[in-house]
CSV table of C-alpha atoms in Angstrom, one decimal:
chain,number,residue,atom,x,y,z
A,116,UNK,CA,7.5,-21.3,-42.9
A,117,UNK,CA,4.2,-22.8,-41.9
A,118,UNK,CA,4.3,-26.6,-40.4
A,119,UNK,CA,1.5,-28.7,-39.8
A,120,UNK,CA,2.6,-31.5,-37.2
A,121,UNK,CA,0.4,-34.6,-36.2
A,122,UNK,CA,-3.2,-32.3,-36.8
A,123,UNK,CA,-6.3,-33.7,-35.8
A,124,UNK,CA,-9.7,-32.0,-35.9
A,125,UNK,CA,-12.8,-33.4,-37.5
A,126,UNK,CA,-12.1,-35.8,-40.7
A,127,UNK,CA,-8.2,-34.8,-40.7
A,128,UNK,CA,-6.3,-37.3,-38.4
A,129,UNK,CA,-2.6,-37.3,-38.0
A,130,UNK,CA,-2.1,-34.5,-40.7
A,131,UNK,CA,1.6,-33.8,-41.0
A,132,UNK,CA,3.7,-31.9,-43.7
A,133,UNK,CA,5.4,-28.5,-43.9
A,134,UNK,CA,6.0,-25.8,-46.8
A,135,UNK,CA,9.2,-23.3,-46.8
A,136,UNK,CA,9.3,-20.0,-47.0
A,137,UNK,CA,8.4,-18.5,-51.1
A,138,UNK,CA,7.6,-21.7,-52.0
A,139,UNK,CA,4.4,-22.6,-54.3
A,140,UNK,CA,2.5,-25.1,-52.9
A,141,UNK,CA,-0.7,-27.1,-54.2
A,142,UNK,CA,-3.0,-29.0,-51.7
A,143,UNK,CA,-4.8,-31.4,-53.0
A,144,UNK,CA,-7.8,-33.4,-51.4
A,145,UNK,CA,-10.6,-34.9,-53.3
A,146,UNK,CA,-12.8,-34.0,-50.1
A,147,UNK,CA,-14.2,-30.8,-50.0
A,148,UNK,CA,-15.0,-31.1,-46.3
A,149,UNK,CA,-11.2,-31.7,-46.0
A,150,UNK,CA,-10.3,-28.4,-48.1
A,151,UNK,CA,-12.7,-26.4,-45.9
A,152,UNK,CA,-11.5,-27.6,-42.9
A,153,UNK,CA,-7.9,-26.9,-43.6
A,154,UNK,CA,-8.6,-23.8,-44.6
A,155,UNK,CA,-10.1,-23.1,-41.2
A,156,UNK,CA,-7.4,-24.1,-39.6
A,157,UNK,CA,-4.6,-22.6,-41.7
A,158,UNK,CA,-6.4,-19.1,-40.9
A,159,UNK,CA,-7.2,-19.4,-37.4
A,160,UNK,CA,-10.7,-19.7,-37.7
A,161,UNK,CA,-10.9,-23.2,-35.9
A,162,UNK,CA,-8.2,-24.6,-33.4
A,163,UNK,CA,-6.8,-28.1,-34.0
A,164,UNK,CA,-7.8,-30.7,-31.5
A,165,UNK,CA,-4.4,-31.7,-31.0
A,166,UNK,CA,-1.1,-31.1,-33.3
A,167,UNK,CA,0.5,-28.1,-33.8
A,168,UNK,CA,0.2,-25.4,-36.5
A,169,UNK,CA,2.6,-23.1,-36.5
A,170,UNK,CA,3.7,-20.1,-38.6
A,171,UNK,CA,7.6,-19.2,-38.3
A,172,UNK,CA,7.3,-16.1,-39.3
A,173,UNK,CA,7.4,-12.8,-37.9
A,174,UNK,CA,4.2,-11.1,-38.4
A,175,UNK,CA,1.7,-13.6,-38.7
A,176,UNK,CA,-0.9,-14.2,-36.5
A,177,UNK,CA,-3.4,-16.5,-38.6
A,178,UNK,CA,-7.1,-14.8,-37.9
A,179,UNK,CA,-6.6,-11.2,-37.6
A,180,UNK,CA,-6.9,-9.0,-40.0
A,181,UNK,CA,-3.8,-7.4,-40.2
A,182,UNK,CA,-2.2,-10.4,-40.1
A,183,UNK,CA,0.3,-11.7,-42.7
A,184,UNK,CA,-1.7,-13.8,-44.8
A,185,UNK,CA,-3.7,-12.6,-47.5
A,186,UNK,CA,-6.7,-15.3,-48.1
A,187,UNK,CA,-8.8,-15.8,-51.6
A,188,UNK,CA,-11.9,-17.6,-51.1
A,189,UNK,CA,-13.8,-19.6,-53.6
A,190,UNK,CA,-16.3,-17.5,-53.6
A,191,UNK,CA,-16.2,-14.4,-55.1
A,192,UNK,CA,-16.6,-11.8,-52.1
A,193,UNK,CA,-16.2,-8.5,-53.2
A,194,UNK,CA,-19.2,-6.0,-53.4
A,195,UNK,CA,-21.1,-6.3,-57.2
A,196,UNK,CA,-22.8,-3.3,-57.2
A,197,UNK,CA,-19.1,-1.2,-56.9
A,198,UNK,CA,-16.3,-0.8,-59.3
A,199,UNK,CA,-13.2,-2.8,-58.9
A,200,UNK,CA,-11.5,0.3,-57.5
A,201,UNK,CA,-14.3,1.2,-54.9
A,202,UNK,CA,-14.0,-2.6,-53.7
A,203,UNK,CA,-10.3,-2.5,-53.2
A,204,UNK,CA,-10.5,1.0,-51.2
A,205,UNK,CA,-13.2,-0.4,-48.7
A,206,UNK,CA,-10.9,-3.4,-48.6
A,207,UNK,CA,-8.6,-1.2,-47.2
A,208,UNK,CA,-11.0,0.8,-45.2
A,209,UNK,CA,-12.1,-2.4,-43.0
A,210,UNK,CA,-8.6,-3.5,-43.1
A,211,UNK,CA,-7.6,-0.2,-41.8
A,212,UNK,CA,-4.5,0.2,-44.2
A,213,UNK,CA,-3.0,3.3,-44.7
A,214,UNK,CA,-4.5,5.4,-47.2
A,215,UNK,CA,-1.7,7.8,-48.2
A,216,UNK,CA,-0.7,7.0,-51.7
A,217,UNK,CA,-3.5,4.6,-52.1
A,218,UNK,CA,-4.1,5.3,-55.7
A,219,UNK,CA,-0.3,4.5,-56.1
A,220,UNK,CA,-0.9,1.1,-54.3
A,221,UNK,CA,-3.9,0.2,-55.9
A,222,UNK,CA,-2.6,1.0,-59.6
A,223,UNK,CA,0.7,-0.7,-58.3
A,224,UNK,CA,-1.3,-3.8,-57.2
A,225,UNK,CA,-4.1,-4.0,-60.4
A,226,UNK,CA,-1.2,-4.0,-62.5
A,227,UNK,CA,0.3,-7.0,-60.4
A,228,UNK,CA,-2.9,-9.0,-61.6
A,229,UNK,CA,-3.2,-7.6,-64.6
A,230,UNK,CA,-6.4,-5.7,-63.8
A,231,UNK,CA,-5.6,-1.8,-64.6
A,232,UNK,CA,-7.6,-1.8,-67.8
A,233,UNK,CA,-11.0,-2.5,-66.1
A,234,UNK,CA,-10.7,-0.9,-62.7
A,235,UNK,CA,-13.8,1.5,-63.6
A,236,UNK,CA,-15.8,-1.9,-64.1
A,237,UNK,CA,-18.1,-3.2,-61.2
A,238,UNK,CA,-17.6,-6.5,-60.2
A,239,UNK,CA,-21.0,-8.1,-61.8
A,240,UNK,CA,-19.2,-6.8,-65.4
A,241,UNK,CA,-16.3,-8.6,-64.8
A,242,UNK,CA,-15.5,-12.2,-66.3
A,243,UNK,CA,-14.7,-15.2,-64.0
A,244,UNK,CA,-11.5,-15.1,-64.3
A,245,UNK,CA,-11.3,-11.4,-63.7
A,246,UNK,CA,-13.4,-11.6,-60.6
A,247,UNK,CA,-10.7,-14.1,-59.7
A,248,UNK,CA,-7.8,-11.9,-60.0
A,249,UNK,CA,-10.2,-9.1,-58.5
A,250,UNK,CA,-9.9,-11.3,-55.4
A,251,UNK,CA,-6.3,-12.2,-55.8
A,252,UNK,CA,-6.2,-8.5,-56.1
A,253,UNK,CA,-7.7,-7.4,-52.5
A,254,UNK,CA,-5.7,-10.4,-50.7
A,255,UNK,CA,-2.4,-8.8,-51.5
A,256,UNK,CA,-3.6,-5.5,-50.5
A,257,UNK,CA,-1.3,-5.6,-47.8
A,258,UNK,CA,1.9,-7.0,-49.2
A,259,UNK,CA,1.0,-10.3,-47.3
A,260,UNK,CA,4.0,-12.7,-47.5
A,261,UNK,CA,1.8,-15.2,-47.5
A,262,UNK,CA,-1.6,-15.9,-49.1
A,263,UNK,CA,-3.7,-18.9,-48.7
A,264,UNK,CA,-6.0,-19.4,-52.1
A,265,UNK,CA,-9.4,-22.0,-51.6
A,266,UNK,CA,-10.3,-23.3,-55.3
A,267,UNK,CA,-9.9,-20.2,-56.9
A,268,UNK,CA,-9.8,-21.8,-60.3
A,269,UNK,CA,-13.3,-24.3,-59.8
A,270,UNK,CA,-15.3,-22.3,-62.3
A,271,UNK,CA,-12.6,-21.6,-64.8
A,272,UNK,CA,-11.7,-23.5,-67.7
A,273,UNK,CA,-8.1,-24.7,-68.8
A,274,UNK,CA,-6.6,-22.3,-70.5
A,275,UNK,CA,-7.8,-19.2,-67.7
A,276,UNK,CA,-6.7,-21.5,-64.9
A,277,UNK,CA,-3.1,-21.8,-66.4
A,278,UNK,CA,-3.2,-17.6,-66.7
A,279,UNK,CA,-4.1,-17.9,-63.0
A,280,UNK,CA,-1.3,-20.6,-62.1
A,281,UNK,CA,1.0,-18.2,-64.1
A,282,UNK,CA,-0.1,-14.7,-62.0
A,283,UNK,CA,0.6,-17.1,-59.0
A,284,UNK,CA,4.0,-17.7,-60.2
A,285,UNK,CA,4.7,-14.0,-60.7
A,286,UNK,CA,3.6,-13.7,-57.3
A,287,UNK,CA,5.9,-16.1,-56.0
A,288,UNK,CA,8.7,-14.6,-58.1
A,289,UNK,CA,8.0,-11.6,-55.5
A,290,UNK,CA,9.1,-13.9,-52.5
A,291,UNK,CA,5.3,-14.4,-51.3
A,292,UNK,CA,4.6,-17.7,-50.1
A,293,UNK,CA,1.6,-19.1,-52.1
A,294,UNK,CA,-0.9,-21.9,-50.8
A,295,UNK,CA,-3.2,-23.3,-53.1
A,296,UNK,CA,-6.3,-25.8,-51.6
A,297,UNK,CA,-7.8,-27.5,-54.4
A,298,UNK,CA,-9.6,-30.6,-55.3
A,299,UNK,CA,-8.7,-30.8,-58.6
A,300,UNK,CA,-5.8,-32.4,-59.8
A,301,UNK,CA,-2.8,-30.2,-60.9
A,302,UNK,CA,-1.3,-31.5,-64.0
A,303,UNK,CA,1.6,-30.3,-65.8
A,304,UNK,CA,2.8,-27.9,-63.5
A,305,UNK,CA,6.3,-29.4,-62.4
A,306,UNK,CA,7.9,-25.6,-60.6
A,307,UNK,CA,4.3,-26.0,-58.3
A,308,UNK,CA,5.1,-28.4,-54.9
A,309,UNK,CA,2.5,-30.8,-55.2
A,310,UNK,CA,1.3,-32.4,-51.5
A,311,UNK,CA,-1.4,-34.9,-51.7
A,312,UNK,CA,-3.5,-34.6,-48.2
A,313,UNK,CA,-4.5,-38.3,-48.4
A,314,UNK,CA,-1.3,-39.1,-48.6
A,315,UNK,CA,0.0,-36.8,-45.6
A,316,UNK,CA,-3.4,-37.6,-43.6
A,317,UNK,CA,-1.7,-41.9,-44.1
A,318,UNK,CA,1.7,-41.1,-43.4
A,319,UNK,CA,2.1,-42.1,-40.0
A,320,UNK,CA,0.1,-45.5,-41.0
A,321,UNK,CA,3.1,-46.3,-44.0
A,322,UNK,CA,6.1,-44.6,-42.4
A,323,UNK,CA,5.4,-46.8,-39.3
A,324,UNK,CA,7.3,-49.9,-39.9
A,325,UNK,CA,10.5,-47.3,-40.5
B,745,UNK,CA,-9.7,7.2,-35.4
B,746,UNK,CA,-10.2,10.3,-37.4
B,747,UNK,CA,-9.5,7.9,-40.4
B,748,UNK,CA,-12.2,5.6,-39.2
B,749,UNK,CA,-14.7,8.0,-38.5
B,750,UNK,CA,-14.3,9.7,-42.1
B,751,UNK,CA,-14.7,6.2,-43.9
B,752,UNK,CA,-17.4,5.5,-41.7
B,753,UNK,CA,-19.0,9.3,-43.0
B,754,UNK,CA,-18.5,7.8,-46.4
B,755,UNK,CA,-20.3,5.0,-45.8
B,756,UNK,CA,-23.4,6.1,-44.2
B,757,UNK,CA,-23.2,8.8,-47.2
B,758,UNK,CA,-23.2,5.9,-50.2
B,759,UNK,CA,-25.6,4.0,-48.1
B,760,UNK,CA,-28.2,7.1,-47.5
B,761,UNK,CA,-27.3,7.6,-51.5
B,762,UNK,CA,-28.6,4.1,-52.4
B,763,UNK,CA,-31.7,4.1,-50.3
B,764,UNK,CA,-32.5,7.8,-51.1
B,765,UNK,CA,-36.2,7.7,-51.5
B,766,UNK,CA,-36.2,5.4,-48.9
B,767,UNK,CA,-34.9,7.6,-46.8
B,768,UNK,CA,-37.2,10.4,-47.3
B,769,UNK,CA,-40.1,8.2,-47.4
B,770,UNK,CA,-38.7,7.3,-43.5
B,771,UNK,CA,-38.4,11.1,-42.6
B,772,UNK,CA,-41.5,12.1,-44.0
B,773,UNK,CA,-43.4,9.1,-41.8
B,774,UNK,CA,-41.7,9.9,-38.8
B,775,UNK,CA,-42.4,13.8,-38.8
B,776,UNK,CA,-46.1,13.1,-39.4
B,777,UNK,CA,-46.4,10.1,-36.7
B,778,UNK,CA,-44.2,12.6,-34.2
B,779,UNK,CA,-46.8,16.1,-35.2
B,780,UNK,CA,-49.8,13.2,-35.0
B,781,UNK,CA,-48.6,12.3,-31.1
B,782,UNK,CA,-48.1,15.8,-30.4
B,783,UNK,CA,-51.6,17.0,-31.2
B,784,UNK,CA,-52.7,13.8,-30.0
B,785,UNK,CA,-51.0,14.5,-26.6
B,786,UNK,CA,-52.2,18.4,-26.2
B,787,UNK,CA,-55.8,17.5,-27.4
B,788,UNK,CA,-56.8,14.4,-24.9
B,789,UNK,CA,-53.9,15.7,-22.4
B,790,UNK,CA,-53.5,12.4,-21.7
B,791,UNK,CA,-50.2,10.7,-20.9
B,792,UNK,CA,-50.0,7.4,-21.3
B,793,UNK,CA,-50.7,8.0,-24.9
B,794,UNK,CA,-47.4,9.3,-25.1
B,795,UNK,CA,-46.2,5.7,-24.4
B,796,UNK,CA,-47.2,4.6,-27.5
B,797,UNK,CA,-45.0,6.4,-29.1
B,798,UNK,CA,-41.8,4.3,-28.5
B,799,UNK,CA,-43.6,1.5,-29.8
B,800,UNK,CA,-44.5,2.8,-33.3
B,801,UNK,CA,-41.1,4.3,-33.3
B,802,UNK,CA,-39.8,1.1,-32.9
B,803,UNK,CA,-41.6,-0.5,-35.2
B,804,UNK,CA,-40.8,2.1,-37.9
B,805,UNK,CA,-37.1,1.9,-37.1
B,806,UNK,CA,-36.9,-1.7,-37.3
B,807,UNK,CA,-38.7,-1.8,-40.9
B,808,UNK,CA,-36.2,1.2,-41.9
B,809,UNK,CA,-32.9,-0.3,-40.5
B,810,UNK,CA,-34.0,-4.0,-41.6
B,811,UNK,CA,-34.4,-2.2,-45.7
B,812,UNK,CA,-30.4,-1.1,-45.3
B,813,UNK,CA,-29.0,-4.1,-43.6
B,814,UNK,CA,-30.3,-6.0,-47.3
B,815,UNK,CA,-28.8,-3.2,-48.8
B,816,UNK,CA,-25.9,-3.8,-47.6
B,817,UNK,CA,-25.3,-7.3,-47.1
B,818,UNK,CA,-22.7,-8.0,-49.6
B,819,UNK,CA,-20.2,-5.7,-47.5
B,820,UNK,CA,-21.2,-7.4,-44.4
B,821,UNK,CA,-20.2,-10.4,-45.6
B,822,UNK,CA,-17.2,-8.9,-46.6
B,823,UNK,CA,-16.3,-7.9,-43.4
B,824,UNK,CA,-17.3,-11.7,-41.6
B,825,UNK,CA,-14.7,-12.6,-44.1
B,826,UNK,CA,-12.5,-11.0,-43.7
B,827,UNK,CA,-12.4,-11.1,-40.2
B,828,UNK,CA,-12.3,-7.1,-40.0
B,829,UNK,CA,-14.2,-5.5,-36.8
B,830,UNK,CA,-18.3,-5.8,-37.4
B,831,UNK,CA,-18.0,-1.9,-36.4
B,832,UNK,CA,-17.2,-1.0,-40.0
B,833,UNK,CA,-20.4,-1.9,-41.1
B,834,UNK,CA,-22.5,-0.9,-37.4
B,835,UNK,CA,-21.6,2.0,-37.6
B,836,UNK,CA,-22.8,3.3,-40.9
B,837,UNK,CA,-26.0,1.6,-40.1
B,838,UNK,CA,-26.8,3.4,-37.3
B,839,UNK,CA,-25.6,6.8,-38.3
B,840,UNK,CA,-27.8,6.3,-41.0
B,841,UNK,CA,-30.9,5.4,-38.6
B,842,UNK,CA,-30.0,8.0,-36.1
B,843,UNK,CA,-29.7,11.3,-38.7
B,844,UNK,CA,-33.2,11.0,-40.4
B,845,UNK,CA,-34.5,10.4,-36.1
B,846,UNK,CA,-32.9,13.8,-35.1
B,847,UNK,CA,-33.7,15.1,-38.4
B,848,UNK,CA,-37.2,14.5,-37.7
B,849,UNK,CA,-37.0,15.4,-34.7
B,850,UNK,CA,-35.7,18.6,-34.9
B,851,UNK,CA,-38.3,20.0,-38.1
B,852,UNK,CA,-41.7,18.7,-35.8
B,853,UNK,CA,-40.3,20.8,-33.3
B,854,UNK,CA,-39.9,23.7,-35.5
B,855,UNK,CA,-43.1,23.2,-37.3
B,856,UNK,CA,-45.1,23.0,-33.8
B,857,UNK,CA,-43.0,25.8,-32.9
B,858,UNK,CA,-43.9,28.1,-35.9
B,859,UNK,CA,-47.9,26.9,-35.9
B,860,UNK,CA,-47.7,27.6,-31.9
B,861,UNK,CA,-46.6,31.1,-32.3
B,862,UNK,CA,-49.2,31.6,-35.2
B,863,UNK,CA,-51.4,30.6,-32.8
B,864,UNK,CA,-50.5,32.5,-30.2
B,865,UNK,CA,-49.6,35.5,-31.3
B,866,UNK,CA,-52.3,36.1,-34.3
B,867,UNK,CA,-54.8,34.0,-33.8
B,868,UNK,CA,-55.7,33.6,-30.3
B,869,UNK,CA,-55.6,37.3,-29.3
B,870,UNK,CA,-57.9,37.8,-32.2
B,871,UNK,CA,-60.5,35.0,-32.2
B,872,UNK,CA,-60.3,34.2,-28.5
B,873,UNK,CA,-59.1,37.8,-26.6
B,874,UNK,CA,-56.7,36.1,-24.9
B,875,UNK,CA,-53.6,36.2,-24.4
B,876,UNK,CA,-51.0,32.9,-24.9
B,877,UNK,CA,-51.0,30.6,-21.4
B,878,UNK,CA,-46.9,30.0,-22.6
B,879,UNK,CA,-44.7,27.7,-24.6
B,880,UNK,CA,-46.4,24.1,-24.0
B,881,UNK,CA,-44.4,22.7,-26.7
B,882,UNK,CA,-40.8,24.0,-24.8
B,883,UNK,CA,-37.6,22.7,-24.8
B,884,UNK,CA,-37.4,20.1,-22.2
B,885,UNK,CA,-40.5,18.3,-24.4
B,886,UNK,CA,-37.4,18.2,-27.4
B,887,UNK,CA,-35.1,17.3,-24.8
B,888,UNK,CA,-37.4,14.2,-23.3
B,889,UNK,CA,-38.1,13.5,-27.3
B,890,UNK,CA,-34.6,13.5,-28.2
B,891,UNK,CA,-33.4,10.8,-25.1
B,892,UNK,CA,-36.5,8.3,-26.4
B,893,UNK,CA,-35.5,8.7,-29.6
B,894,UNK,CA,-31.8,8.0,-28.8
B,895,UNK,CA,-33.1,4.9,-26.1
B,896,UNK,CA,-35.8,3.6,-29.4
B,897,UNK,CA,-33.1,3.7,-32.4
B,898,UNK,CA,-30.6,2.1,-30.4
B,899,UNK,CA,-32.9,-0.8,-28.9
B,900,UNK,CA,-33.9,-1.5,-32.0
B,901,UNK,CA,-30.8,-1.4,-34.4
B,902,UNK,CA,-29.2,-3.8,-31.1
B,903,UNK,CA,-32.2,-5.9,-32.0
B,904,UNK,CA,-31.4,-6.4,-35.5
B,905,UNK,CA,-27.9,-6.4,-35.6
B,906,UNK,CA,-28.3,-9.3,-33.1
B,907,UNK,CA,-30.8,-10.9,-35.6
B,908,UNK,CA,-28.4,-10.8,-38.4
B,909,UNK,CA,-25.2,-11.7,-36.5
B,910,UNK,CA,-23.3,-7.8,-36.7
B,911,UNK,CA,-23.7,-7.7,-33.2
């Protein structure tokens, strides 16, 4: 369960909400500067000035990198010039996983995203959406409960970001607590949690007179 | 650690694989600078010209090493990412700086070794009726050679990796 209690740090003042455990939720901001700086927090990369951000879970320790929560950036960030299959075993090389039954996890974990059929691709082959789930694919190397997604569908067009929204919901069907940072709106979508950052960042301003 | 050390093997090896010619080109260059000194050193039997020879060393290294940190930036910024230690990608850098060094190294010192002995053995009793003063080009030369080389490779890849932010 992560809970974000009276954050400050930068352009976010008085950010409060919470999301539950397995739950799907969908940050939404129309700042950028807001996403990125959430994200920074969320992993540990930047403390808040004041508030409290605080994962009830037992292995996470936002910032590490065996830590419990996988991240997808908007960026692509896996290596062009290798094949899918070479990027996800340096993944686990620099995230010193273990290695027995590797090809058994990796197969297990390309099939998850739907990937198996062009694991022999490099990376600059793929399509968008495939580099997408390439990165969705090296976040849950590590069976993360959590994982933390920045815009991952920016540069993807309606119908490939509903196939992404639907891999995410597969994932949550496997208990893992999903995060989603966007600036888009999310339409349609009613089994996503939708929490508008504005709204959070004002809450303290409207629940005052209460 | 074992497991660390093999992936790191693996990486120096697909990194030397991708730079090949590079590498060779690197070798090649640093054997002939290194016989170059040598002669230069026996011949004027001078030593502070021996000095100079950290200094081009240097400068070689750095153009070398500089070459594979491009190579391989995409996995550094993989590793900056993911917030995994820089040593995954230091490592392969400098075993990959340090194995064409000793390689060098090691094929001067047999080459002067081989051309000394010629020299000694055939020619100099021949054309000169005289026989050889002794092993100038010994081993505490390769050792003295070896600790520069270490002290030069590792100066230098501590500069760059400090210039690009791996350090």
């Amino acid at each position: 369960m992560l809970i974000v209690q009276q954050v400050n740090k930068g352009i976010i003042k008085d950010l409060n909400f919470h999301i539950n455990y397995g739950e799907l939720a969908y940050l939404h901001s129309k700042n950028t500067r807001v996403i990125d700086e959430l994200l920074k927090l969320l992993v540990g990369i930047t403390a808040p000035e004041s508030g409290i951000i605080s994962w009830l879970h037992s292995r996470e320790k936002p910032g590490c990198p065996d830590c419990d929560i996988g991240i997808v950036f908007k960026e692509n960030i896996l290596i062009p010039d290798r094949t899918l299959l070479e990027n996800l075993y340096y993944v686990m090389g620099i995230k010193m996983l273990d290695m027995n039954y590797s090809q058994t996890r990796l197969k297990r974990i390309l099939n998850v995203v739907d990937l198996l059929y062009c694991r022999k691709k490099r990376l600059q082959e793929l399509l968008p959406h495939q580099q997408v789930r390439a990165n969705i694919a090296q976040a849950i190397l590590n069976y993360p409960s959590t994982i933390i997604l920045n815009e991952p569908t920016y540069q993807l067009d309606q119908v490939n970001t509903q196939a992404i929204f639907s891999l995410l919901r597969e994932l949550n069907k496997l208990s893992m607590t999903i995060i989603l940072l966007s600036t888009k709106s999310l339409f349609g979508n009613k089994e996503i949690r939708f929490i508008n950052i504005n709204q959070c960042l004002d809450s303290r301003k409207k629940g005052f007179y209460a | 650690m074992l497991k660390g050390f093999k992936f790191i093997l693996a990486e120096a090896f697909k990194l030397f694989n991708k730079g090949r010619q590079k590498s060779i080109f690197f070798l090649i260059t640093l054997i002939l600078s290194q016989l170059f000194f040598i002669i230069l050193f026996f011949a004027s039997s001078r030593p502070f010209l021996l000095l100079l020879f950290p200094v081009l060393l240097m400068i070689i290294n750095i153009k070398y090493i500089n070459y594979y940190i491009q190579c391989y930036r995409a996995e550094i910024k993989l590793v900056e990412k993911l917030n995994c230690k820089p040593s995954f990608v230091r490592y392969p850098l400098l075993l990959i700086t340090f194995i064409p060094n000793i390689m060098a190294l090691f094929m001067t010192y047999i080459t002067v070794k081989v051309f000394y002995s010629f020299y000694a053995n055939c020619l100099s009793p021949v054309l000169f009726h005289s026989s050889p003063l002794g092993d100038i080009f010994d081993a505490s030369i390769l050792a003295f050679f070896l600790l520069l080389i270490i002290v030069v490779v590792i100066l230098s890849d501590f500069y760059l990796f400090l210039k690009h932010g791996i350090g």
